[in-house]
Amino acid sequence: MTAASPWKTKDLTLDRVGSTTLVDQIASHIEGAISEGALPPGARLPSWRDLAGQLGVARGTIRATYEKLMDRGLLVTAGSAGTRVAGSLPPTVAPDPRDPEALLPQDFHYRATHALVFQMGVPAHDAFPATLWARLHRQAVQATSLRTGYGDPRGLHELRSAIASHVAVARGIECSPEQVIVTAGFRGGLGIALRAIGAAGKQAWVEDPGYPVARFALEISGVHAVAVPVDKDGIVVERGCELAPAAALAVVTPGQQAPSGVALGEHRRAELIRWANSCGAWIIEDDYLAELHLGGRSPNALAAGPGSERVIHVGTFSKTIAPMVGIGFVIAPLPLARRLIDVATWLSAPPNVASQLALASFLRDGHYLRHLRRMRLLYGERRRLLVETLRRLGVDKAVPAGLSVLLPLPAGFDDQRLALEARAVNLGPAPLSPWFAAATRSGAGLLLAVANVLERSIDHDCQRLLTMIEAS
Ligand SMILES: Cc1ncc(COP(=O)(O)O)c(C=O)c1O
């Protein structure tokens, strides 16, 4: 395929007497440039003023044009970073409904469906307590089979109590079960939080690099994500204050930054809390790894610290147990509790009651703590083995990053293509570049999850991957 020529506004001739409005003409021209690739995802558009000047139209015309394209999901605005082509574009041609993957978002292809080697997001296949889980589930189905009505919209009391007790001990969060809202994983909690905050149309800080799913979720909710860089101490709060001081919220992973795995430094925690309290912003704490910390004791949750009334803590059992559990939770800070519970009541619903009860037993009977202890040891061992194997094979740049190992690749390397090719041979590395906001998209690399790294085959798997990288 030949590269599309870059977009030039001089190619745009406007018909000022016809019946098509100027907004529609300019929008259709920009849409054409996007679909031909002359304006690729992430490309920056001229400011209203510049484009209005170049085309000889009013600024309001350009503003209306950009807003129209934003409503259609083609453009996004990122505060002072200007207006850009959206990172993931809606399909322009009708998808083939017979293709099982055609209607799924493109980025979903990298996500876990089964346990490939290096695949992120799935637990260790060989260590999952499947028999125990199946037994608890069977018992829960039986025990709840006559609960035929609507329950508490926040979820089952047994589970909310078990979660409140657990986070008190493991994450240092003091809360009552009445503040716990059981959700469909992190994504369910994020959706509730964004609505409760009234975030649509406002700016939100996101970590750069950061969890792409959070960015997509903000985009689809009409929230303008502002990419704030991350360094060895986590999100650079000072930069956030420069880029978008009046943002309504920040979505952060303070415990273990995704994907780097670094913990938010003490000074940064204090700065972030100070910023939120001083300008009335909310902090959404994505505590996806909770106490699954491979390098010693997990730091307490941000929601546990002083001044944390503006922290909405969102937990999930997707990583600590498995995504198939499909359960997470929000700890509602008191100032926003009524609103969060209203949204959960009117716009959401707790997960299936039997799954909630099975999880409540798993937590209450001590299985969860035992499971976490085992997984911490196992994943720690597998991460050490992976780094060591890569070193032995001549790769010394690979670094531990949470439950993965990050293998950096030279700038410009097409890590997304490599990840797709690797999938075809049953290896599941995740490309690093989609973790960067479209505006910066700087780092190429592969994230190699350690959960399914097996001693007997790791040499061979690493060799296969390295051969593919060399051949690219
Ligand atoms: C940063 C981050 N947050 C949250 C999650 C879990 O999300 P969910 O509970 O929606 O499966 C993941 C899983 O991959 C993650 O990497």
Coordinates of C-alpha atoms and ligand atoms in Angstrom, one line a residue:
M1 CA 0.0 0.0 0.0
T2 CA 1.4 3.4 -0.9
A3 CA 1.4 6.0 1.9
A4 CA -1.4 8.6 1.6
S5 CA -0.2 12.1 0.9
P6 CA -0.5 14.5 3.8
W7 CA -3.5 16.6 4.2
K8 CA -3.4 20.1 2.6
T9 CA -6.1 22.7 3.3
K10 CA -5.4 24.2 -0.1
D11 CA -7.1 21.2 -1.7
L12 CA -10.3 22.3 -0.1
T13 CA -12.4 24.5 -2.4
L14 CA -15.6 25.8 -0.9
D15 CA -18.8 26.4 -2.8
R16 CA -20.2 29.5 -1.2
V17 CA -23.4 29.7 -3.2
G18 CA -24.6 26.1 -3.2
S19 CA -27.1 24.6 -0.7
T20 CA -24.5 22.5 1.3
T21 CA -23.4 24.4 4.4
L22 CA -19.8 25.4 4.8
V23 CA -19.7 23.2 7.9
D24 CA -20.8 20.2 6.0
Q25 CA -18.4 20.8 3.2
I26 CA -15.4 21.2 5.5
A27 CA -16.5 18.3 7.6
S28 CA -16.8 16.1 4.6
H29 CA -13.4 17.1 3.3
I30 CA -11.8 16.3 6.7
E31 CA -13.6 13.0 6.9
G32 CA -12.3 12.1 3.4
A33 CA -8.8 12.9 4.5
I34 CA -9.2 10.7 7.6
S35 CA -10.5 7.8 5.6
E36 CA -7.8 8.0 3.0
G37 CA -5.1 8.2 5.7
A38 CA -3.9 11.7 4.8
L39 CA -5.0 12.6 8.4
P40 CA -3.9 9.5 10.4
P41 CA -5.1 8.7 13.9
G42 CA -3.5 11.2 16.3
A43 CA -2.8 13.8 13.6
R44 CA -3.2 17.4 14.9
L45 CA -5.6 19.7 13.1
P46 CA -5.0 23.4 12.8
S47 CA -6.6 25.6 15.4
W48 CA -10.0 27.2 14.7
R49 CA -8.3 30.5 14.1
D50 CA -5.7 29.2 11.7
L51 CA -8.0 27.1 9.6
A52 CA -10.7 29.9 9.6
G53 CA -7.9 32.2 8.3
Q54 CA -6.7 29.8 5.6
L55 CA -10.3 29.1 4.4
G56 CA -11.6 32.7 4.8
V57 CA -14.5 31.6 7.0
A58 CA -15.6 32.5 10.5
R59 CA -14.0 30.8 13.5
G60 CA -17.4 29.7 14.6
T61 CA -17.7 27.7 11.3
I62 CA -14.6 25.7 12.1
R63 CA -15.6 25.2 15.7
A64 CA -19.0 23.9 14.6
T65 CA -17.2 21.6 12.0
Y66 CA -14.8 20.2 14.6
E67 CA -17.7 19.6 17.1
K68 CA -19.7 17.8 14.5
L69 CA -16.7 15.5 13.8
M70 CA -16.2 15.0 17.5
D71 CA -19.8 13.9 17.9
R72 CA -19.2 11.3 15.3
G73 CA -16.1 10.1 17.1
L74 CA -13.6 11.1 14.3
L75 CA -11.9 13.9 16.2
V76 CA -11.0 14.4 19.9
T77 CA -9.9 17.5 21.7
A78 CA -7.1 17.3 24.2
G79 CA -7.0 20.7 25.9
S80 CA -3.9 22.7 25.0
A81 CA -2.8 19.8 22.8
G82 CA -5.5 21.0 20.4
T83 CA -7.8 19.0 18.2
R84 CA -6.7 15.6 16.9
V85 CA -7.9 12.7 14.8
A86 CA -9.2 10.1 17.2
G87 CA -6.8 7.3 18.2
S88 CA -9.4 4.6 17.3
L89 CA -11.7 5.5 14.6
P90 CA -15.3 4.3 14.2
P91 CA -15.7 2.0 11.2
T92 CA -16.4 4.0 8.0
V93 CA -17.6 1.0 6.0
A94 CA -20.4 -1.3 7.1
P95 CA -18.7 -4.3 8.8
D96 CA -19.5 -7.8 7.6
P97 CA -21.8 -9.1 10.3
R98 CA -20.8 -12.7 9.5
D99 CA -17.2 -12.1 10.6
P100 CA -17.2 -12.9 14.3
E101 CA -14.7 -10.1 15.1
A102 CA -15.8 -7.5 12.6
L103 CA -18.0 -5.6 15.1
L104 CA -15.4 -5.6 17.9
P105 CA -13.1 -2.7 18.5
Q106 CA -9.8 -3.2 16.8
D107 CA -7.8 -2.9 20.0
F108 CA -9.8 -5.8 21.5
H109 CA -7.8 -8.2 19.4
Y110 CA -4.8 -7.8 21.7
R111 CA -6.9 -8.6 24.7
A112 CA -7.0 -11.9 26.5
T113 CA -9.4 -14.5 25.2
H114 CA -7.2 -17.5 26.2
A115 CA -3.9 -18.1 27.9
L116 CA -1.3 -17.7 25.3
V117 CA 2.3 -17.4 26.5
F118 CA 3.0 -13.7 27.3
Q119 CA -0.7 -12.8 27.1
M120 CA -1.6 -10.0 29.4
G121 CA -4.8 -10.0 31.4
V122 CA -5.2 -13.7 32.1
P123 CA -4.1 -15.6 35.2
A124 CA -1.7 -18.6 35.4
H125 CA -3.7 -21.3 33.7
D126 CA -2.0 -24.1 35.5
A127 CA -2.4 -22.5 39.0
F128 CA -6.0 -21.4 38.8
P129 CA -8.1 -22.9 41.7
A130 CA -10.7 -24.1 39.2
T131 CA -12.1 -27.0 41.3
L132 CA -12.6 -24.8 44.4
W133 CA -14.1 -22.0 42.3
A134 CA -16.5 -24.4 40.6
R135 CA -17.6 -25.8 44.0
L136 CA -18.2 -22.3 45.5
H137 CA -20.1 -21.4 42.4
R138 CA -22.3 -24.5 42.5
Q139 CA -23.1 -23.9 46.1
A140 CA -23.9 -20.2 45.4
V141 CA -26.2 -21.1 42.5
Q142 CA -28.1 -23.4 44.8
A143 CA -28.3 -21.0 47.7
T144 CA -29.6 -18.1 45.6
S145 CA -31.9 -20.0 43.3
L146 CA -34.9 -18.7 45.2
R147 CA -33.8 -15.1 45.3
T148 CA -35.9 -14.1 42.5
G149 CA -36.4 -10.4 43.1
Y150 CA -34.2 -7.3 42.8
G151 CA -31.6 -7.0 45.4
D152 CA -29.8 -4.0 46.8
P153 CA -28.6 -2.0 43.8
R154 CA -25.1 -1.8 45.3
G155 CA -24.8 -5.6 45.3
L156 CA -25.1 -8.4 47.8
H157 CA -24.6 -7.4 51.4
E158 CA -22.4 -10.5 52.1
L159 CA -20.0 -9.4 49.3
R160 CA -20.0 -5.7 50.2
S161 CA -19.1 -6.7 53.8
A162 CA -16.4 -9.0 52.7
I163 CA -14.9 -6.3 50.4
A164 CA -15.0 -3.7 53.1
S165 CA -13.2 -6.0 55.6
H166 CA -10.7 -7.0 53.0
V167 CA -9.8 -3.4 51.8
A168 CA -9.4 -2.3 55.5
V169 CA -6.7 -4.9 56.1
A170 CA -5.1 -5.1 52.7
R171 CA -5.4 -1.6 51.3
G172 CA -5.7 0.5 54.5
I173 CA -9.1 1.9 53.4
E174 CA -11.7 2.5 56.2
C175 CA -15.2 2.3 54.8
S176 CA -18.5 0.8 55.7
P177 CA -20.1 -1.9 53.5
E178 CA -22.8 0.8 52.7
Q179 CA -20.1 2.7 50.7
V180 CA -19.2 -0.3 48.6
I181 CA -20.9 -0.6 45.2
V182 CA -20.3 -4.0 43.4
T183 CA -19.7 -3.5 39.7
A184 CA -18.9 -5.4 36.5
G185 CA -15.1 -5.0 36.9
F186 CA -13.1 -1.8 36.6
R187 CA -14.9 -0.8 33.5
G188 CA -18.3 -1.0 35.3
G189 CA -16.9 1.1 38.1
L190 CA -15.4 3.7 35.8
G191 CA -18.7 4.1 33.9
I192 CA -20.5 4.7 37.2
A193 CA -17.8 7.2 38.4
L194 CA -17.7 9.2 35.1
R195 CA -21.5 9.6 35.2
A196 CA -21.6 10.5 38.9
I197 CA -18.9 13.1 38.4
G198 CA -20.7 14.5 35.3
A199 CA -17.5 14.2 33.4
A200 CA -18.9 14.5 29.9
G201 CA -17.5 17.5 28.1
K202 CA -14.8 18.1 30.7
Q203 CA -11.1 17.3 30.8
A204 CA -9.5 14.3 32.5
W205 CA -5.9 13.6 33.2
V206 CA -4.8 10.2 32.0
E207 CA -1.3 8.7 32.5
D208 CA 0.9 8.6 29.4
P209 CA 1.7 5.8 28.8
G210 CA -1.4 4.5 30.5
Y211 CA -4.2 1.9 30.2
P212 CA -5.7 2.3 26.7
V213 CA -9.0 1.0 27.9
A214 CA -9.4 4.0 30.3
R215 CA -8.6 6.3 27.4
F216 CA -11.2 4.7 25.1
A217 CA -13.8 4.7 27.9
L218 CA -13.2 8.4 28.4
E219 CA -13.4 9.1 24.7
I220 CA -16.7 7.2 24.3
S221 CA -18.1 9.1 27.3
G222 CA -17.4 12.4 25.7
V223 CA -14.6 13.2 28.2
H224 CA -11.5 15.0 26.8
A225 CA -8.4 12.9 27.9
V226 CA -5.3 15.0 28.6
A227 CA -2.2 12.8 28.4
V228 CA 0.1 13.6 31.4
P229 CA 3.6 12.0 31.3
V230 CA 4.7 9.4 33.7
D231 CA 8.2 9.0 35.1
K232 CA 9.9 6.8 37.7
D233 CA 7.6 8.2 40.4
G234 CA 4.3 7.8 38.4
I235 CA 2.2 10.6 37.0
V236 CA 4.0 14.0 36.8
V237 CA 1.4 16.0 38.7
E238 CA 3.1 19.3 38.0
R239 CA 2.8 18.7 34.2
G240 CA -0.9 17.9 34.7
C241 CA -1.3 21.2 36.4
E242 CA 0.3 22.9 33.5
L243 CA -1.5 21.0 30.8
A244 CA -5.0 21.0 32.2
P245 CA -5.2 22.8 35.6
A246 CA -9.0 22.8 35.6
A247 CA -9.5 19.2 34.7
A248 CA -12.5 17.6 36.4
L249 CA -10.8 14.4 37.2
A250 CA -7.7 12.2 36.9
V251 CA -7.6 8.5 36.2
V252 CA -4.5 7.0 37.8
T253 CA -2.9 3.7 38.9
P254 CA -1.1 4.8 42.0
G255 CA -0.3 1.3 43.4
Q256 CA 1.5 0.0 40.3
Q257 CA 1.4 2.3 37.3
A258 CA 0.1 0.5 34.2
P259 CA 2.2 -0.5 32.3
S260 CA 5.5 0.5 34.0
G261 CA 4.7 -1.0 37.4
V262 CA 6.2 2.0 39.3
A263 CA 4.4 3.2 42.5
L264 CA 3.3 6.8 42.8
G265 CA 5.9 8.5 44.9
E266 CA 5.0 9.9 48.3
H267 CA 5.5 13.5 47.2
R268 CA 3.4 12.9 44.1
R269 CA 0.6 11.4 46.1
A270 CA 0.5 14.5 48.3
E271 CA 0.6 16.8 45.2
L272 CA -2.2 14.9 43.5
I273 CA -4.5 15.0 46.6
R274 CA -3.7 18.7 47.0
W275 CA -4.5 19.5 43.4
A276 CA -7.9 17.6 43.6
N277 CA -8.8 19.3 46.9
S278 CA -7.8 22.7 45.8
C279 CA -9.8 22.7 42.5
G280 CA -12.6 20.3 43.3
A281 CA -11.4 17.6 41.0
W282 CA -12.0 13.9 41.5
I283 CA -9.3 11.2 41.4
I284 CA -10.3 7.8 40.1
E285 CA -7.9 5.3 41.6
D286 CA -7.6 2.2 39.4
D287 CA -6.4 -0.3 41.9
Y288 CA -6.3 -3.2 39.4
L289 CA -3.4 -5.1 40.9
A290 CA -4.4 -4.3 44.5
E291 CA -1.9 -6.2 46.7
L292 CA -0.6 -8.4 43.9
H293 CA 2.7 -6.6 44.3
L294 CA 5.7 -8.7 43.3
G295 CA 8.4 -6.6 44.8
G296 CA 7.6 -6.6 48.6
R297 CA 4.7 -5.0 50.4
S298 CA 2.1 -3.1 48.4
P299 CA 1.8 0.6 49.2
N300 CA -1.5 1.5 50.8
A301 CA -4.3 2.7 48.5
L302 CA -4.4 6.4 47.7
A303 CA -8.0 6.3 49.1
A304 CA -6.5 5.3 52.5
G305 CA -4.4 8.4 53.0
P306 CA -5.2 11.7 54.6
G307 CA -7.3 14.1 52.6
S308 CA -8.6 11.3 50.4
E309 CA -12.3 12.5 50.3
R310 CA -12.0 13.1 46.6
V311 CA -10.6 9.7 45.7
I312 CA -13.0 7.2 44.1
H313 CA -11.3 3.9 44.7
V314 CA -12.1 1.3 41.9
G315 CA -11.1 -2.3 42.5
T316 CA -11.4 -5.4 40.4
F317 CA -10.9 -9.1 40.7
S318 CA -9.9 -9.4 37.0
K319 CA -6.2 -9.6 37.8
T320 CA -6.1 -11.0 41.3
I321 CA -8.5 -13.9 40.4
A322 CA -9.5 -13.8 36.7
P323 CA -11.4 -11.6 34.2
M324 CA -14.1 -14.3 34.0
V325 CA -15.2 -13.5 37.6
G326 CA -16.5 -10.2 36.1
I327 CA -16.7 -8.4 39.4
G328 CA -15.2 -5.2 40.7
F329 CA -16.2 -2.5 43.2
V330 CA -16.3 1.2 43.9
I331 CA -15.6 2.5 47.3
A332 CA -17.7 5.7 47.3
P333 CA -16.1 8.6 49.1
L334 CA -18.8 10.2 51.4
P335 CA -19.1 13.5 49.5
L336 CA -20.0 11.6 46.3
A337 CA -21.7 8.5 47.8
R338 CA -25.3 9.4 47.2
R339 CA -24.6 10.4 43.6
L340 CA -22.6 7.2 42.8
I341 CA -25.3 5.1 44.3
D342 CA -27.9 6.9 42.3
V343 CA -26.1 6.2 39.1
A344 CA -25.5 2.6 40.1
T345 CA -29.2 2.3 40.9
W346 CA -30.7 3.9 37.7
L347 CA -28.1 3.2 35.1
S348 CA -26.3 0.1 36.1
A349 CA -26.9 -3.2 37.9
P350 CA -24.8 -5.5 40.0
P351 CA -23.4 -8.7 38.5
N352 CA -25.3 -12.0 38.8
V353 CA -26.2 -12.8 42.4
A354 CA -24.7 -16.3 42.4
S355 CA -21.3 -15.0 41.2
Q356 CA -21.4 -12.4 43.9
L357 CA -22.1 -15.0 46.6
A358 CA -19.4 -17.3 45.4
L359 CA -16.9 -14.5 45.5
A360 CA -18.1 -13.5 49.0
S361 CA -17.3 -17.0 50.2
F362 CA -14.0 -17.0 48.5
L363 CA -13.0 -13.8 50.3
R364 CA -14.7 -14.6 53.7
D365 CA -13.3 -18.1 54.0
G366 CA -9.7 -17.0 53.5
H367 CA -9.2 -18.5 50.0
Y368 CA -8.6 -15.1 48.5
L369 CA -5.7 -14.3 50.8
R370 CA -4.1 -17.7 50.3
H371 CA -4.6 -17.4 46.5
L372 CA -2.9 -14.0 46.5
R373 CA 0.0 -15.3 48.5
R374 CA 0.5 -18.1 46.1
M375 CA 0.2 -16.0 43.0
R376 CA 2.6 -13.4 44.3
L377 CA 5.3 -16.1 44.8
L378 CA 4.5 -17.8 41.5
Y379 CA 4.4 -14.6 39.4
G380 CA 7.5 -13.3 41.1
E381 CA 9.3 -16.5 40.2
R382 CA 8.1 -16.5 36.6
R383 CA 9.0 -12.8 36.2
R384 CA 12.6 -13.5 37.4
L385 CA 12.8 -16.5 35.1
L386 CA 11.7 -14.5 32.1
V387 CA 14.1 -11.6 32.7
E388 CA 16.9 -14.1 33.2
T389 CA 16.1 -16.1 30.1
L390 CA 16.0 -12.9 28.0
R391 CA 19.3 -11.9 29.4
R392 CA 20.8 -15.3 28.6
L393 CA 19.6 -14.9 25.0
G394 CA 21.3 -11.5 24.7
V395 CA 18.5 -9.1 25.6
D396 CA 19.6 -7.0 28.5
K397 CA 17.1 -4.1 28.1
A398 CA 14.1 -6.1 29.3
V399 CA 12.8 -4.7 32.6
P400 CA 10.1 -5.9 35.1
A401 CA 6.9 -3.9 34.8
G402 CA 4.1 -5.1 37.2
L403 CA 3.0 -8.5 36.1
S404 CA 4.9 -8.2 32.8
V405 CA 8.3 -7.7 31.5
L406 CA 8.8 -4.7 29.2
L407 CA 11.0 -5.3 26.1
P408 CA 11.7 -2.0 24.5
L409 CA 12.1 -1.9 20.7
P410 CA 13.8 0.7 18.5
A411 CA 11.7 3.9 17.7
G412 CA 9.6 3.3 14.7
F413 CA 9.3 -0.4 15.1
D414 CA 5.9 -1.7 14.2
D415 CA 5.1 -3.4 17.5
Q416 CA 1.4 -3.7 16.7
R417 CA 2.1 -5.7 13.6
L418 CA 4.5 -7.9 15.4
A419 CA 1.9 -8.6 18.1
L420 CA -0.6 -9.7 15.5
E421 CA 1.9 -11.9 13.8
A422 CA 2.9 -13.4 17.1
R423 CA -0.7 -14.3 17.9
A424 CA -0.8 -16.4 14.7
V425 CA 1.9 -18.6 16.2
N426 CA 0.3 -18.7 19.7
L427 CA 2.4 -16.1 21.4
G428 CA 0.5 -13.2 23.0
P429 CA 2.8 -10.2 23.6
A430 CA 1.0 -6.9 23.8
P431 CA 2.3 -3.9 21.8
L432 CA 3.5 -1.0 23.9
S433 CA 2.7 1.8 21.5
P434 CA -1.1 1.8 22.1
W435 CA -0.5 2.6 25.7
F436 CA 0.8 6.0 24.7
A437 CA -1.8 8.8 23.9
A438 CA -2.2 9.3 20.2
A439 CA -0.6 12.8 20.6
T440 CA 2.7 11.4 21.7
R441 CA 2.8 7.7 20.6
S442 CA 6.5 7.6 21.3
G443 CA 7.5 4.2 22.7
A444 CA 7.7 1.0 20.7
G445 CA 8.0 -2.3 22.7
L446 CA 6.4 -5.4 23.8
L447 CA 4.8 -6.2 27.1
L448 CA 5.3 -9.8 28.0
A449 CA 3.0 -11.0 30.8
V450 CA 4.6 -13.5 33.1
A451 CA 1.5 -15.4 34.3
N452 CA 1.8 -18.2 31.8
V453 CA 5.6 -18.4 31.4
L454 CA 6.5 -22.0 31.9
E455 CA 10.0 -23.2 32.9
R456 CA 10.0 -26.1 30.4
S457 CA 9.2 -24.0 27.4
I458 CA 10.3 -20.5 28.1
D459 CA 13.6 -20.8 26.3
H460 CA 11.9 -21.9 23.1
D461 CA 9.1 -19.3 23.4
C462 CA 11.6 -16.4 23.9
Q463 CA 13.7 -17.7 21.0
R464 CA 10.7 -17.8 18.7
L465 CA 9.7 -14.2 19.7
L466 CA 13.3 -12.9 19.3
T467 CA 13.6 -14.5 15.9
M468 CA 10.3 -12.7 14.8
I469 CA 11.6 -9.4 16.1
E470 CA 14.9 -9.8 14.2
A471 CA 13.1 -10.7 11.0
S472 CA 10.9 -7.6 11.2
Ligands
LIG1 C1 -4.7 -0.8 34.3 C2 -5.9 -1.8 34.4 N1 -7.0 -1.5 35.0 C3 -8.0 -2.4 35.1 C4 -7.9 -3.6 34.6 C5 -9.1 -4.6 34.7 O1 -10.2 -4.1 34.1 P1 -11.6 -5.0 34.2 O2 -11.9 -5.2 35.7 O3 -12.6 -4.1 33.6 O4 -11.3 -6.3 33.6 C6 -6.8 -4.0 33.9 C7 -6.7 -5.3 33.2 O5 -6.1 -5.6 32.3 C8 -5.7 -3.1 33.8 O6 -4.6 -3.4 33.1

